[in-house]
PDB file of C-alpha atoms in Angstrom:
ATOM      1  CA  PRO A   1     111.242  95.459 154.566  1.00 49.00           C
ATOM      2  CA  SER A   2     115.082  96.553 154.310  1.00 51.00           C
ATOM      3  CA  GLY A   3     116.458  93.447 153.526  1.00 50.00           C
ATOM      4  CA  GLU A   4     114.516  92.945 150.208  1.00 50.00           C
ATOM      5  CA  SER A   5     116.700  93.208 147.014  1.00 47.00           C
ATOM      6  CA  THR A   6     115.562  95.883 144.380  1.00 48.00           C
ATOM      7  CA  VAL A   7     117.120  94.149 141.698  1.00 43.00           C
ATOM      8  CA  VAL A   8     115.489  91.350 139.814  1.00 44.00           C
ATOM      9  CA  ARG A   9     116.407  88.948 137.083  1.00 47.00           C
ATOM     10  CA  ARG A  10     119.190  89.896 134.653  1.00 54.00           C
ATOM     11  CA  GLY A  11     120.127  93.161 137.010  1.00 53.00           C
ATOM     12  CA  PHE A  12     117.347  95.264 135.989  1.00 50.00           C
ATOM     13  CA  PRO A  13     115.898  97.169 139.076  1.00 52.00           C
ATOM     14  CA  ARG A  14     112.162  96.740 139.774  1.00 55.00           C
ATOM     15  CA  ASP A  15     111.443 100.592 139.819  1.00 54.00           C
ATOM     16  CA  SER A  16     110.938 101.659 135.754  1.00 52.00           C
ATOM     17  CA  PHE A  17     112.727 105.029 136.734  1.00 51.00           C
ATOM     18  CA  GLN A  18     115.687 103.497 137.948  1.00 52.00           C
ATOM     19  CA  GLN A  19     116.079 101.281 134.787  1.00 52.00           C
ATOM     20  CA  ASP A  20     118.770 102.158 132.323  1.00 54.00           C
ATOM     21  CA  LEU A  21     116.731 101.759 129.019  1.00 53.00           C
ATOM     22  CA  GLY A  22     119.749 102.885 126.873  1.00 56.00           C
ATOM     23  CA  PHE A  23     120.547  99.252 125.706  1.00 52.00           C
ATOM     24  CA  ARG A  24     117.856  99.126 123.248  1.00 53.00           C
ATOM     25  CA  ALA A  25     119.439 101.360 120.969  1.00 53.00           C
ATOM     26  CA  LEU A  26     122.197  98.762 121.045  1.00 56.00           C
ATOM     27  CA  SER A  27     121.801  95.169 119.000  1.00 56.00           C
ATOM     28  CA  PRO A  28     119.720  92.513 121.094  1.00 54.00           C
ATOM     29  CA  THR A  29     123.001  90.731 122.433  1.00 52.00           C
ATOM     30  CA  LEU A  30     125.008  94.088 123.681  1.00 49.00           C
ATOM     31  CA  GLY A  31     124.497  96.187 126.793  1.00 44.00           C
ATOM     32  CA  ARG A  32     123.208  93.128 128.728  1.00 46.00           C
ATOM     33  CA  SER A  33     124.187  92.293 132.317  1.00 43.00           C
ATOM     34  CA  THR A  34     124.373  88.442 131.440  1.00 45.00           C
ATOM     35  CA  GLN A  35     127.787  86.639 130.965  1.00 46.00           C
ATOM     36  CA  PHE A  36     127.595  84.159 127.971  1.00 47.00           C
ATOM     37  CA  SER A  37     130.127  81.269 127.965  1.00 52.00           C
ATOM     38  CA  GLU A  38     130.222  78.334 125.426  1.00 54.00           C
ATOM     39  CA  LEU A  39     128.672  75.375 126.190  1.00 52.00           C
ATOM     40  CA  PRO A  40     130.390  72.338 125.979  1.00 51.00           C
ATOM     41  CA  ALA A  41     131.305  70.193 123.245  1.00 51.00           C
ATOM     42  CA  ASP A  42     129.458  67.308 124.294  1.00 49.00           C
ATOM     43  CA  HIS A  43     126.231  69.404 125.079  1.00 50.00           C
ATOM     44  CA  PRO A  44     123.182  68.172 122.935  1.00 50.00           C
ATOM     45  CA  GLN A  45     122.127  71.813 122.561  1.00 53.00           C
ATOM     46  CA  HIS A  46     118.640  70.845 122.900  1.00 49.00           C
ATOM     47  CA  ILE A  47     116.525  73.942 122.848  1.00 50.00           C
ATOM     48  CA  SER A  48     112.960  73.992 122.477  1.00 50.00           C
ATOM     49  CA  LEU A  49     111.008  75.957 119.929  1.00 49.00           C
ATOM     50  CA  ALA A  50     108.915  77.212 122.585  1.00 55.00           C
ATOM     51  CA  GLN A  51     111.778  79.074 124.016  1.00 68.00           C
ATOM     52  CA  PHE A  52     113.292  80.679 120.832  1.00 70.00           C
ATOM     53  CA  PHE A  53     111.370  80.614 117.564  1.00 73.00           C
ATOM     54  CA  LEU A  54     114.737  80.034 115.278  1.00 75.00           C
ATOM     55  CA  GLY A  55     116.647  78.524 117.969  1.00 74.00           C
ATOM     56  CA  ALA A  56     119.914  79.599 119.533  1.00 73.00           C
ATOM     57  CA  ASP A  57     123.490  80.058 118.708  1.00 72.00           C
ATOM     58  CA  PRO A  58     126.371  77.934 120.791  1.00 69.00           C
ATOM     59  CA  LEU A  59     126.403  80.703 123.112  1.00 69.00           C
ATOM     60  CA  GLY A  60     122.563  80.247 123.849  1.00 69.00           C
ATOM     61  CA  ARG A  61     121.510  83.991 122.246  1.00 73.00           C
ATOM     62  CA  ASP A  62     118.154  83.857 120.254  1.00 78.00           C
ATOM     63  CA  ILE A  63     118.981  84.041 116.559  1.00 81.00           C
ATOM     64  CA  LEU A  64     115.624  85.961 115.513  1.00 83.00           C
ATOM     65  CA  SER A  65     116.422  88.721 117.859  1.00 81.00           C
ATOM     66  CA  ARG A  66     119.952  88.762 116.342  1.00 82.00           C
ATOM     67  CA  ILE A  67     118.579  88.724 112.714  1.00 85.00           C
ATOM     68  CA  ILE A  68     116.164  91.471 113.796  1.00 84.00           C
ATOM     69  CA  GLY A  69     119.157  93.581 115.266  1.00 82.00           C
ATOM     70  CA  GLY A  70     121.140  93.143 112.119  1.00 82.00           C
ATOM     71  CA  ALA A  71     118.302  94.113 109.864  1.00 86.00           C
ATOM     72  CA  ARG A  72     117.659  97.585 111.594  1.00 85.00           C
ATOM     73  CA  ILE A  73     120.217  99.514 109.354  1.00 82.00           C
ATOM     74  CA  THR A  74     118.917  97.614 106.044  1.00 85.00           C
ATOM     75  CA  LEU A  75     115.345  98.217 106.773  1.00 87.00           C
ATOM     76  CA  TYR A  76     116.357 101.992 107.754  1.00 87.00           C
ATOM     77  CA  VAL A  77     118.340 102.530 104.316  1.00 87.00           C
ATOM     78  CA  ALA A  78     115.221 100.881 102.216  1.00 89.00           C
ATOM     79  CA  VAL A  79     112.803 103.126 104.165  1.00 91.00           C
ATOM     80  CA  ILE A  80     114.383 106.220 103.841  1.00 91.00           C
ATOM     81  CA  SER A  81     115.569 105.845 100.152  1.00 91.00           C
ATOM     82  CA  LEU A  82     112.420 104.714  98.901  1.00 92.00           C
ATOM     83  CA  GLY A  83     110.484 107.196 100.799  1.00 93.00           C
ATOM     84  CA  THR A  84     112.602 110.096  99.288  1.00 93.00           C
ATOM     85  CA  GLY A  85     111.964 108.656  95.936  1.00 92.00           C
ATOM     86  CA  LEU A  86     108.560 108.273  96.329  1.00 94.00           C
ATOM     87  CA  ILE A  87     108.073 111.903  97.621  1.00 95.00           C
ATOM     88  CA  LEU A  88     110.031 113.258  94.695  1.00 94.00           C
ATOM     89  CA  GLY A  89     108.485 111.069  91.789  1.00 94.00           C
ATOM     90  CA  ALA A  90     104.963 111.429  93.223  1.00 95.00           C
ATOM     91  CA  SER A  91     105.057 115.091  93.174  1.00 95.00           C
ATOM     92  CA  MET A  92     106.915 115.250  89.633  1.00 95.00           C
ATOM     93  CA  GLY A  93     104.481 112.816  88.019  1.00 95.00           C
ATOM     94  CA  ILE A  94     101.334 114.254  89.425  1.00 94.00           C
ATOM     95  CA  VAL A  95     102.360 117.598  88.086  1.00 94.00           C
ATOM     96  CA  ALA A  96     103.428 115.911  84.932  1.00 94.00           C
ATOM     97  CA  GLY A  97     100.168 114.131  84.565  1.00 91.00           C
ATOM     98  CA  TYR A  98      97.764 116.676  85.675  1.00 88.00           C
ATOM     99  CA  TYR A  99      98.898 119.674  83.895  1.00 90.00           C
ATOM    100  CA  GLY A 100     100.346 117.990  80.761  1.00 84.00           C
ATOM    101  CA  GLY A 101     101.595 120.495  77.988  1.00 90.00           C
ATOM    102  CA  TRP A 102     105.170 121.439  78.462  1.00 93.00           C
ATOM    103  CA  TRP A 103     105.363 120.384  81.941  1.00 94.00           C
ATOM    104  CA  ASP A 104     104.465 116.915  80.667  1.00 93.00           C
ATOM    105  CA  GLU A 105     107.156 116.946  78.100  1.00 95.00           C
ATOM    106  CA  PHE A 106     109.749 118.568  80.376  1.00 95.00           C
ATOM    107  CA  ILE A 107     109.316 116.304  83.184  1.00 95.00           C
ATOM    108  CA  THR A 108     109.309 113.174  80.963  1.00 94.00           C
ATOM    109  CA  ARG A 109     112.455 114.146  79.026  1.00 95.00           C
ATOM    110  CA  ILE A 110     114.190 114.582  82.477  1.00 94.00           C
ATOM    111  CA  VAL A 111     113.076 111.046  83.440  1.00 94.00           C
ATOM    112  CA  ASP A 112     114.166 109.573  80.043  1.00 93.00           C
ATOM    113  CA  MET A 113     117.520 111.535  80.419  1.00 93.00           C
ATOM    114  CA  TRP A 114     118.041 110.186  83.984  1.00 91.00           C
ATOM    115  CA  ARG A 115     117.394 106.612  83.167  1.00 90.00           C
ATOM    116  CA  SER A 116     119.504 106.763  80.262  1.00 92.00           C
ATOM    117  CA  ILE A 117     122.762 107.577  82.300  1.00 90.00           C
ATOM    118  CA  PRO A 118     124.167 104.080  83.646  1.00 91.00           C
ATOM    119  CA  PHE A 119     124.065 104.428  87.505  1.00 87.00           C
ATOM    120  CA  ILE A 120     127.572 103.103  88.278  1.00 87.00           C
ATOM    121  CA  LEU A 121     128.810 106.334  86.409  1.00 88.00           C
ATOM    122  CA  VAL A 122     126.819 108.553  88.622  1.00 85.00           C
ATOM    123  CA  ALA A 123     127.944 106.769  91.666  1.00 83.00           C
ATOM    124  CA  LEU A 124     131.304 106.857  90.702  1.00 85.00           C
ATOM    125  CA  VAL A 125     131.286 110.670  90.325  1.00 86.00           C
ATOM    126  CA  VAL A 126     129.297 111.115  93.638  1.00 83.00           C
ATOM    127  CA  ALA A 127     131.888 109.050  95.441  1.00 80.00           C
ATOM    128  CA  ALA A 128     134.591 111.047  94.009  1.00 84.00           C
ATOM    129  CA  PHE A 129     133.449 114.184  95.380  1.00 85.00           C
ATOM    130  CA  TRP A 130     132.098 112.591  98.846  1.00 83.00           C
ATOM    131  CA  ASP A 131     133.521 109.821 101.179  1.00 77.00           C
ATOM    132  CA  PRO A 132     131.319 106.881  99.818  1.00 69.00           C
ATOM    133  CA  LYS A 133     131.820 105.239 103.142  1.00 74.00           C
ATOM    134  CA  THR A 134     129.197 107.732 104.747  1.00 77.00           C
ATOM    135  CA  PRO A 135     125.728 106.731 105.206  1.00 76.00           C
ATOM    136  CA  TRP A 136     123.886 109.794 103.990  1.00 82.00           C
ATOM    137  CA  VAL A 137     125.827 109.224 100.496  1.00 82.00           C
ATOM    138  CA  ILE A 138     124.526 105.673 100.237  1.00 81.00           C
ATOM    139  CA  LEU A 139     120.669 107.041 100.987  1.00 85.00           C
ATOM    140  CA  PHE A 140     121.223 109.833  98.467  1.00 84.00           C
ATOM    141  CA  LEU A 141     122.576 107.355  95.744  1.00 85.00           C
ATOM    142  CA  LEU A 142     119.739 104.842  96.345  1.00 86.00           C
ATOM    143  CA  SER A 143     117.019 107.884  96.244  1.00 87.00           C
ATOM    144  CA  LEU A 144     118.735 109.010  92.811  1.00 86.00           C
ATOM    145  CA  VAL A 145     117.587 105.456  91.514  1.00 88.00           C
ATOM    146  CA  ALA A 146     114.209 105.079  93.135  1.00 90.00           C
ATOM    147  CA  TRP A 147     112.193 108.085  91.750  1.00 91.00           C
ATOM    148  CA  PRO A 148     112.139 107.556  87.970  1.00 92.00           C
ATOM    149  CA  PRO A 149     109.690 104.779  88.288  1.00 92.00           C
ATOM    150  CA  PHE A 150     107.361 106.555  90.748  1.00 94.00           C
ATOM    151  CA  VAL A 151     107.349 109.461  88.402  1.00 95.00           C
ATOM    152  CA  ARG A 152     106.395 107.133  85.393  1.00 94.00           C
ATOM    153  CA  GLN A 153     103.612 105.353  87.280  1.00 94.00           C
ATOM    154  CA  VAL A 154     102.347 108.549  89.073  1.00 95.00           C
ATOM    155  CA  ARG A 155     102.058 110.425  85.880  1.00 94.00           C
ATOM    156  CA  ALA A 156     100.176 107.360  84.247  1.00 93.00           C
ATOM    157  CA  ASP A 157      97.893 107.401  86.657  1.00 93.00           C
ATOM    158  CA  ALA A 158      97.444 111.037  86.638  1.00 93.00           C
ATOM    159  CA  LEU A 159      96.576 111.074  82.879  1.00 91.00           C
ATOM    160  CA  VAL A 160      93.935 108.614  83.458  1.00 91.00           C
ATOM    161  CA  LEU A 161      92.362 110.204  86.281  1.00 90.00           C
ATOM    162  CA  ARG A 162      92.724 113.633  84.730  1.00 87.00           C
ATOM    163  CA  THR A 163      89.957 112.334  81.908  1.00 86.00           C
ATOM    164  CA  LYS A 164      87.219 111.179  84.442  1.00 88.00           C
ATOM    165  CA  ASP A 165      83.773 112.965  84.842  1.00 89.00           C
ATOM    166  CA  TYR A 166      84.207 113.561  88.620  1.00 89.00           C
ATOM    167  CA  VAL A 167      87.390 115.649  87.932  1.00 83.00           C
ATOM    168  CA  ALA A 168      85.874 117.833  85.249  1.00 83.00           C
ATOM    169  CA  ALA A 169      82.902 118.427  87.727  1.00 88.00           C
ATOM    170  CA  ALA A 170      84.938 119.410  90.513  1.00 87.00           C
ATOM    171  CA  LYS A 171      86.485 121.988  88.153  1.00 82.00           C
ATOM    172  CA  ILE A 172      83.324 123.609  87.639  1.00 80.00           C
TER     173      ILE A 172
END
């Protein structure tokens, strides 16, 4: 029928190809077509847990979705910095633990030297050269802190595994 509207609740078209999904990159309360207004002061604000798990703010917005939206940047920084530290630290730890000898001494001394330097001094030097408000500088600094524990743990595991019988059998 020609009189039927193609717009459903909240202003989204029914056809998925006509939907603008760019709002998904924004926080949960931005980019929506819904207009919020403050509830009256005498309103009981009785919202059930079935509707919102953590409740709602005075404007009626879901608190859980706002927490998840705010945690995206924090989780991004944690995953990138720990991932970089894991890759760098695990590769150095494997080399130090498996090959041993001067490789082990060299990498172990680099880790000991790096852990002896106060992090605040390194952060100040990096901030003097680059703009500290840039997110990549923060990721770089957190990656510099993350790699030494991985080196030590992976090196210790590689030293233990190097002496196992199945490693000696695989070398033959």
